């Protein structure tokens, strides 16, 4: 069904926020919520709390740029297209636009929120800038918004809200399982940085082999031996993202040198330093580039499941700070990794934790399947909704 459309700027008021001077620290000691991009990213669609709060004087310094409840906040820098609806009166920085319908009888705010989720890629295509992409207020005002009758908008929003709630529930449940396993680890082994339980400490090079992957060189990619490889963004805490693998050439020597074996630990050298997970033969054939450390443990001394949860606690407690280099970006070199001295409790205790982890991860795998289904359902419904195929 083809619906009429109108320019967003013709049916909504749209304006940006502002940033009080950081030179006046008292500006950020107030009670007025002041949203940044990170607040929108953490908001799950609705925002009432922010990391920073400003004073009335700070608000005056940015010309009283404040938005009432039920304003749609849209990120236009960095995380272009991210949205959240304000639940309370709130100010924002200049990287965020506040959007309010001129007439509630014309467009439903929940409908508009979901519509922005479907056009995020279009917005990114129009973004400019290098590492920090952005779109302008002018671009947003010129967006064509499909406008079915208001009751249809409200039906679409209600269906998508229900599907969205389902996928968020699955995501929250997964997070609870992760929290449970981290709590079990902490109860069994304590803080690995402080090592209050007095576990034996070992130099990593004495209990593991480690190396960085193959250097990426576009000039040497000729396409004769293209194979998928893992880069930094593919390695997450406790899991792998395998939906966007790239390829480069790996000859027979490379295949031996950069082979992955079940139980290998993959660790990020830069970015979020130390972020790691376990390779479990997730693909039949896959290799890794230089941004990734491959750690192969002597399993008489350390088990992979213990290691990744220990390293998570270690990284989050600031234990890696002493090992980071800082040439252009912070990174954990292969040499420094080998010299790290870490706590390793008796292997019997590690095996007990491994058994618990396997049991919890088995339950997690069922939720992951459920989450995949709910995510696919939500995406399908969104695509159908704005083509006029969901409701009449």
Coordinates of C-alpha atoms in Angstrom, one line a residue:
X1 CA 0.0 0.0 0.0
X2 CA 1.4 3.4 -1.0
X3 CA 1.0 6.1 1.6
X4 CA 1.5 9.8 1.2
X5 CA 4.6 11.2 2.7
X6 CA 5.7 14.6 4.0
X7 CA 9.0 16.2 4.9
X8 CA 9.9 15.7 8.5
X9 CA 10.6 19.4 8.9
X10 CA 7.1 20.2 7.8
X11 CA 5.4 18.1 10.4
X12 CA 7.8 18.4 13.4
X13 CA 9.9 20.9 15.2
X14 CA 13.5 19.9 15.1
X15 CA 16.4 21.5 17.0
X16 CA 19.8 20.6 18.5
X17 CA 21.1 20.8 22.0
X18 CA 24.3 22.4 23.2
X19 CA 27.3 21.9 25.5
X20 CA 28.1 24.2 28.4
X21 CA 31.7 25.2 28.8
X22 CA 33.8 22.5 30.4
X23 CA 36.0 25.3 31.8
X24 CA 33.3 25.9 34.4
X25 CA 33.1 22.6 36.3
X26 CA 30.2 23.8 38.5
X27 CA 28.0 23.7 35.3
X28 CA 28.0 19.9 35.6
X29 CA 27.0 19.8 39.3
X30 CA 23.3 20.3 38.8
X31 CA 20.1 18.3 38.6
X32 CA 19.0 18.8 34.9
X33 CA 19.6 15.6 32.8
X34 CA 22.0 16.3 30.0
X35 CA 22.1 13.6 27.3
X36 CA 25.1 12.5 25.2
X37 CA 25.3 9.9 22.4
X38 CA 26.3 7.2 25.0
X39 CA 23.1 7.9 27.0
X40 CA 21.0 7.2 23.9
X41 CA 23.0 4.0 23.1
X42 CA 22.3 2.7 26.6
X43 CA 18.6 3.8 26.7
X44 CA 16.8 0.9 25.1
X45 CA 14.5 3.2 23.3
X46 CA 13.4 5.4 26.3
X47 CA 15.6 7.7 28.3
X48 CA 15.0 9.2 31.7
X49 CA 18.5 9.2 33.3
X50 CA 21.8 10.5 32.0
X51 CA 25.5 10.2 33.0
X52 CA 25.8 13.9 33.5
X53 CA 23.5 16.6 35.0
X54 CA 23.8 20.4 34.5
X55 CA 22.8 23.4 36.5
X56 CA 20.2 26.1 35.5
X57 CA 23.1 28.5 34.9
X58 CA 24.6 25.9 32.5
X59 CA 21.3 25.6 30.7
X60 CA 21.1 29.4 30.3
X61 CA 24.6 29.4 28.7
X62 CA 23.3 27.2 25.9
X63 CA 20.3 29.3 25.3
X64 CA 17.9 27.1 27.4
X65 CA 18.0 24.3 24.9
X66 CA 15.9 21.8 26.7
X67 CA 13.3 19.2 25.5
X68 CA 10.1 18.2 27.2
X69 CA 9.0 14.6 27.9
X70 CA 7.9 12.7 24.8
X71 CA 10.6 14.2 22.5
X72 CA 12.3 11.9 20.1
X73 CA 16.1 12.3 20.4
X74 CA 18.1 11.5 17.3
X75 CA 21.9 11.0 17.2
X76 CA 23.5 12.9 14.3
X77 CA 27.2 12.4 15.1
X78 CA 29.0 9.1 15.5
X79 CA 26.1 6.6 16.1
X80 CA 24.0 8.2 13.4
X81 CA 20.4 7.2 13.5
X82 CA 20.2 6.0 17.1
X83 CA 17.0 7.2 18.8
X84 CA 15.3 7.3 22.2
X85 CA 12.2 9.0 23.6
X86 CA 12.6 11.3 26.6
X87 CA 10.6 10.3 29.7
X88 CA 11.5 13.5 31.5
X89 CA 12.5 17.1 30.7
X90 CA 16.0 16.9 29.4
X91 CA 18.8 18.8 27.7
X92 CA 21.3 17.3 25.3
X93 CA 24.6 18.1 23.6
X94 CA 24.8 19.4 20.0
X95 CA 25.3 15.9 18.6
X96 CA 21.6 15.2 19.3
X97 CA 18.5 16.6 17.7
X98 CA 15.2 16.8 19.6
X99 CA 12.1 16.1 17.4
X100 CA 8.5 16.9 18.4
X101 CA 5.4 16.5 16.2
X102 CA 3.6 19.8 15.4
X103 CA 0.3 18.0 15.7
X104 CA -0.2 14.7 17.6
X105 CA -3.1 14.0 15.3
X106 CA -0.7 13.8 12.3
X107 CA 2.1 11.6 13.4
X108 CA 2.6 9.1 16.3
X109 CA 5.9 9.5 18.1
X110 CA 6.3 5.7 18.7
X111 CA 5.7 5.2 15.0
X112 CA 8.4 7.7 14.1
X113 CA 10.9 6.1 16.5
X114 CA 10.5 2.7 14.8
X115 CA 10.6 4.4 11.3
X116 CA 14.1 5.8 12.1
X117 CA 15.3 2.3 12.9
X118 CA 14.4 1.2 9.4
X119 CA 16.3 4.1 7.7
X120 CA 19.5 4.0 9.7
X121 CA 21.5 2.7 6.7
X122 CA 20.1 5.5 4.5
X123 CA 21.2 8.1 7.0
X124 CA 24.7 6.5 7.2
X125 CA 24.9 6.7 3.4
X126 CA 24.3 10.5 3.6
X127 CA 26.7 11.0 6.5
X128 CA 30.0 12.8 6.0
X129 CA 33.2 12.7 8.0
X130 CA 35.9 10.1 8.7
X131 CA 36.1 8.3 12.0
X132 CA 33.2 10.4 13.4
X133 CA 30.4 10.5 10.8
X134 CA 27.6 13.0 11.0
X135 CA 24.5 14.3 9.3
X136 CA 23.1 17.8 9.3
X137 CA 19.9 19.3 10.6
X138 CA 19.0 20.2 7.0
X139 CA 19.2 16.5 5.9
X140 CA 17.0 15.4 8.7
X141 CA 14.4 18.1 7.9
X142 CA 14.2 17.0 4.3
X143 CA 13.5 13.3 5.1
X144 CA 10.3 11.9 3.6
X145 CA 8.2 10.3 6.2
X146 CA 5.4 7.9 5.1
X147 CA 2.1 9.0 6.8
X148 CA -0.7 6.4 6.9
X149 CA -3.8 7.4 8.9
X150 CA -3.0 7.9 12.6
X151 CA -4.8 4.7 13.8
X152 CA -2.7 2.7 11.3
X153 CA 0.5 4.4 12.7
X154 CA -0.6 3.5 16.2
X155 CA -1.3 -0.2 15.3
X156 CA 2.1 -0.5 13.6
X157 CA 3.8 1.1 16.7
X158 CA 2.0 -1.3 19.0
X159 CA 2.9 -4.4 17.0
X160 CA 6.6 -3.3 16.8
X161 CA 6.7 -2.4 20.5
X162 CA 5.5 -5.9 21.4
X163 CA 8.1 -7.5 19.1
X164 CA 10.8 -5.2 20.4
X165 CA 10.0 -6.0 24.0
X166 CA 10.4 -9.7 23.2
X167 CA 13.9 -9.3 21.7
X168 CA 14.9 -7.0 24.6
X169 CA 13.7 -9.6 27.1
X170 CA 15.9 -12.3 25.4
X171 CA 18.9 -9.9 25.4
X172 CA 18.4 -9.1 29.1
X173 CA 18.1 -12.8 30.0
X174 CA 21.4 -13.5 28.2
X175 CA 23.0 -10.7 30.2
X176 CA 21.7 -12.3 33.4
X177 CA 23.4 -15.6 32.5
X178 CA 26.7 -13.7 31.9
X179 CA 26.4 -12.0 35.3
X180 CA 25.7 -15.3 37.0
X181 CA 28.8 -16.9 35.6
X182 CA 30.9 -13.9 36.5
X183 CA 29.5 -14.1 40.0
X184 CA 30.4 -17.8 40.2
X185 CA 33.9 -17.0 39.1
X186 CA 34.4 -14.3 41.6
X187 CA 33.0 -16.5 44.4
X188 CA 35.4 -19.3 43.5
X189 CA 38.5 -17.3 42.7
X190 CA 38.2 -13.8 44.0
X191 CA 39.7 -10.7 42.3
X192 CA 42.5 -11.8 40.0
X193 CA 44.3 -8.5 40.3
X194 CA 44.4 -8.5 44.1
X195 CA 44.6 -12.3 44.3
X196 CA 43.4 -12.3 47.9
X197 CA 43.1 -16.1 47.9
X198 CA 46.8 -16.4 47.2
X199 CA 46.7 -18.5 44.1
X200 CA 50.0 -19.5 42.5
X201 CA 51.1 -16.9 39.9
X202 CA 52.7 -17.9 36.6
X203 CA 54.2 -16.1 33.7
X204 CA 52.0 -16.6 30.7
X205 CA 54.9 -17.8 28.4
X206 CA 55.5 -20.6 30.9
X207 CA 52.0 -22.1 30.5
X208 CA 51.0 -21.1 26.9
X209 CA 52.2 -20.4 23.4
X210 CA 51.0 -17.1 22.0
X211 CA 51.4 -15.2 18.8
X212 CA 49.9 -12.5 16.6
X213 CA 48.1 -13.3 13.4
X214 CA 49.0 -12.4 9.8
X215 CA 49.8 -8.9 8.7
X216 CA 47.1 -7.5 6.4
X217 CA 48.7 -6.2 3.2
X218 CA 46.2 -5.3 0.5
X219 CA 48.9 -5.2 -2.1
X220 CA 49.6 -8.9 -1.5
X221 CA 46.0 -10.0 -1.8
X222 CA 45.9 -11.5 -5.4
X223 CA 43.0 -13.9 -4.8
X224 CA 44.7 -17.2 -5.3
X225 CA 44.2 -18.5 -1.7
X226 CA 41.4 -16.4 -0.2
X227 CA 40.3 -17.6 3.2
X228 CA 38.2 -15.9 5.9
X229 CA 40.1 -14.4 8.8
X230 CA 39.2 -12.9 12.2
X231 CA 39.9 -9.2 13.0
X232 CA 39.4 -7.2 16.2
X233 CA 35.7 -6.5 15.7
X234 CA 34.9 -10.2 15.3
X235 CA 36.3 -11.0 18.8
X236 CA 33.9 -10.1 21.6
X237 CA 33.9 -11.1 25.2
X238 CA 33.0 -14.8 25.4
X239 CA 31.7 -14.9 21.8
X240 CA 32.5 -14.4 18.1
X241 CA 30.7 -12.3 15.5
X242 CA 31.0 -14.2 12.2
X243 CA 28.5 -12.4 10.0
X244 CA 31.0 -10.0 8.4
X245 CA 34.2 -11.9 7.9
X246 CA 36.7 -10.6 5.4
X247 CA 39.1 -12.7 3.3
X248 CA 42.8 -12.5 2.4
X249 CA 45.3 -14.9 0.9
X250 CA 46.8 -17.7 3.1
X251 CA 49.3 -20.0 1.4
X252 CA 50.1 -23.5 2.6
X253 CA 52.8 -22.2 5.0
X254 CA 50.3 -19.6 6.4
X255 CA 47.7 -22.2 6.9
X256 CA 50.0 -24.1 9.2
X257 CA 51.3 -21.0 11.0
X258 CA 47.9 -19.3 11.5
X259 CA 45.7 -22.4 12.1
X260 CA 43.1 -22.3 14.8
X261 CA 42.6 -25.3 17.1
X262 CA 39.6 -26.0 19.4
X263 CA 40.2 -24.3 22.7
X264 CA 42.5 -21.6 21.4
X265 CA 42.0 -18.2 23.0
X266 CA 41.6 -15.2 20.7
X267 CA 42.5 -11.9 22.3
X268 CA 42.3 -8.3 21.0
X269 CA 45.7 -6.5 20.8
X270 CA 44.1 -3.1 20.5
X271 CA 40.7 -1.4 20.8
X272 CA 39.2 -2.9 23.9
X273 CA 42.5 -4.4 24.9
X274 CA 42.4 -8.0 26.2
X275 CA 38.9 -8.7 25.0
X276 CA 38.9 -12.4 24.4
X277 CA 36.9 -15.6 23.7
X278 CA 37.5 -19.2 22.9
X279 CA 37.7 -20.8 19.5
X280 CA 35.3 -23.8 19.3
X281 CA 35.7 -24.7 15.6
X282 CA 32.9 -22.3 14.8
X283 CA 33.9 -22.5 11.1
X284 CA 35.5 -25.4 9.2
X285 CA 38.4 -23.1 8.1
X286 CA 39.3 -19.7 9.5
X287 CA 42.4 -17.8 10.3
X288 CA 43.4 -14.6 12.2
X289 CA 45.1 -11.3 11.4
X290 CA 47.8 -9.4 13.3
X291 CA 45.3 -7.4 15.5
X292 CA 44.5 -10.7 17.3
X293 CA 46.6 -12.8 19.7
X294 CA 46.2 -16.6 19.6
X295 CA 46.9 -18.1 23.0
X296 CA 47.2 -21.9 23.2
X297 CA 47.3 -23.1 26.8
X298 CA 49.0 -26.0 28.4
X299 CA 45.8 -27.5 29.8
X300 CA 47.7 -29.2 32.6
X301 CA 48.1 -25.7 34.0
X302 CA 45.2 -23.7 32.7
X303 CA 41.9 -24.2 31.1
X304 CA 40.4 -21.9 28.4
X305 CA 37.1 -21.3 30.3
X306 CA 38.9 -20.2 33.5
X307 CA 41.3 -18.1 31.5
X308 CA 38.8 -15.9 29.6
X309 CA 36.7 -15.2 32.7
X310 CA 39.8 -14.5 34.7
X311 CA 41.0 -12.1 32.0
X312 CA 37.6 -10.4 31.9
X313 CA 37.8 -9.7 35.6
X314 CA 41.5 -8.7 35.2
X315 CA 40.7 -6.3 32.4
X316 CA 37.7 -4.7 34.1
X317 CA 39.6 -4.2 37.4
X318 CA 42.4 -2.2 35.7
X319 CA 45.0 -5.0 35.8
X320 CA 46.1 -4.4 32.2
X321 CA 47.1 -0.7 32.6
X322 CA 50.7 -1.6 33.4
X323 CA 51.0 -3.6 30.2
X324 CA 49.6 -1.2 27.6
X325 CA 51.9 0.5 25.1
X326 CA 51.0 3.9 23.6
X327 CA 52.7 4.7 20.4
X328 CA 49.7 5.9 18.4
X329 CA 47.0 3.8 20.2
X330 CA 47.1 1.7 23.3
X331 CA 47.8 -1.9 22.6
X332 CA 49.1 -5.1 24.2
X333 CA 52.2 -6.3 22.4
X334 CA 53.0 -9.9 22.0
X335 CA 56.1 -9.4 24.1
X336 CA 54.2 -7.9 27.0
X337 CA 51.5 -10.5 26.8
X338 CA 54.1 -13.3 27.2
X339 CA 55.6 -11.5 30.3
X340 CA 52.2 -11.2 32.0
X341 CA 52.1 -12.8 35.5
X342 CA 48.7 -14.1 36.3
X343 CA 47.0 -16.2 39.0
X344 CA 46.2 -19.8 38.3
X345 CA 44.4 -21.9 40.9
X346 CA 44.7 -25.7 41.0
X347 CA 43.6 -27.4 37.8
X348 CA 41.0 -29.4 39.8
X349 CA 39.3 -26.1 40.8
X350 CA 39.5 -24.8 37.3
X351 CA 37.7 -28.0 36.1
X352 CA 34.9 -27.4 38.5
X353 CA 34.4 -23.9 37.1
X354 CA 34.6 -25.3 33.6
X355 CA 31.8 -27.8 34.3
X356 CA 29.6 -25.0 35.8
X357 CA 30.4 -22.7 32.8
X358 CA 29.5 -25.5 30.3
X359 CA 26.1 -26.0 32.0
X360 CA 25.3 -22.3 32.1
X361 CA 26.4 -21.9 28.5
X362 CA 24.2 -24.8 27.4
X363 CA 21.2 -22.9 28.8
X364 CA 22.5 -19.7 27.1
X365 CA 22.6 -21.4 23.8
X366 CA 18.9 -22.1 23.9
X367 CA 18.3 -18.4 24.7
X368 CA 20.6 -17.4 21.9
X369 CA 18.5 -19.4 19.4
X370 CA 15.4 -17.8 20.9
X371 CA 17.0 -14.3 20.6
X372 CA 17.9 -15.0 16.9
X373 CA 14.3 -15.8 16.2
X374 CA 12.9 -12.8 18.0
X375 CA 15.4 -10.5 16.3
X376 CA 14.6 -11.9 12.9
X377 CA 10.9 -11.5 13.6
X378 CA 11.3 -7.9 14.7
X379 CA 13.3 -7.0 11.6
X380 CA 10.8 -8.7 9.3
X381 CA 7.9 -6.9 10.9
X382 CA 9.7 -3.6 10.6
X383 CA 10.3 -4.1 6.9
X384 CA 6.7 -5.1 6.3
X385 CA 5.3 -2.3 8.4
X386 CA 6.6 0.5 6.4
X387 CA 5.8 -1.1 3.1
X388 CA 2.1 -1.1 4.1
X389 CA 2.0 -4.9 4.4
X390 CA 1.5 -5.2 8.2
X391 CA -1.9 -3.6 8.9
X392 CA -4.7 -2.3 6.8

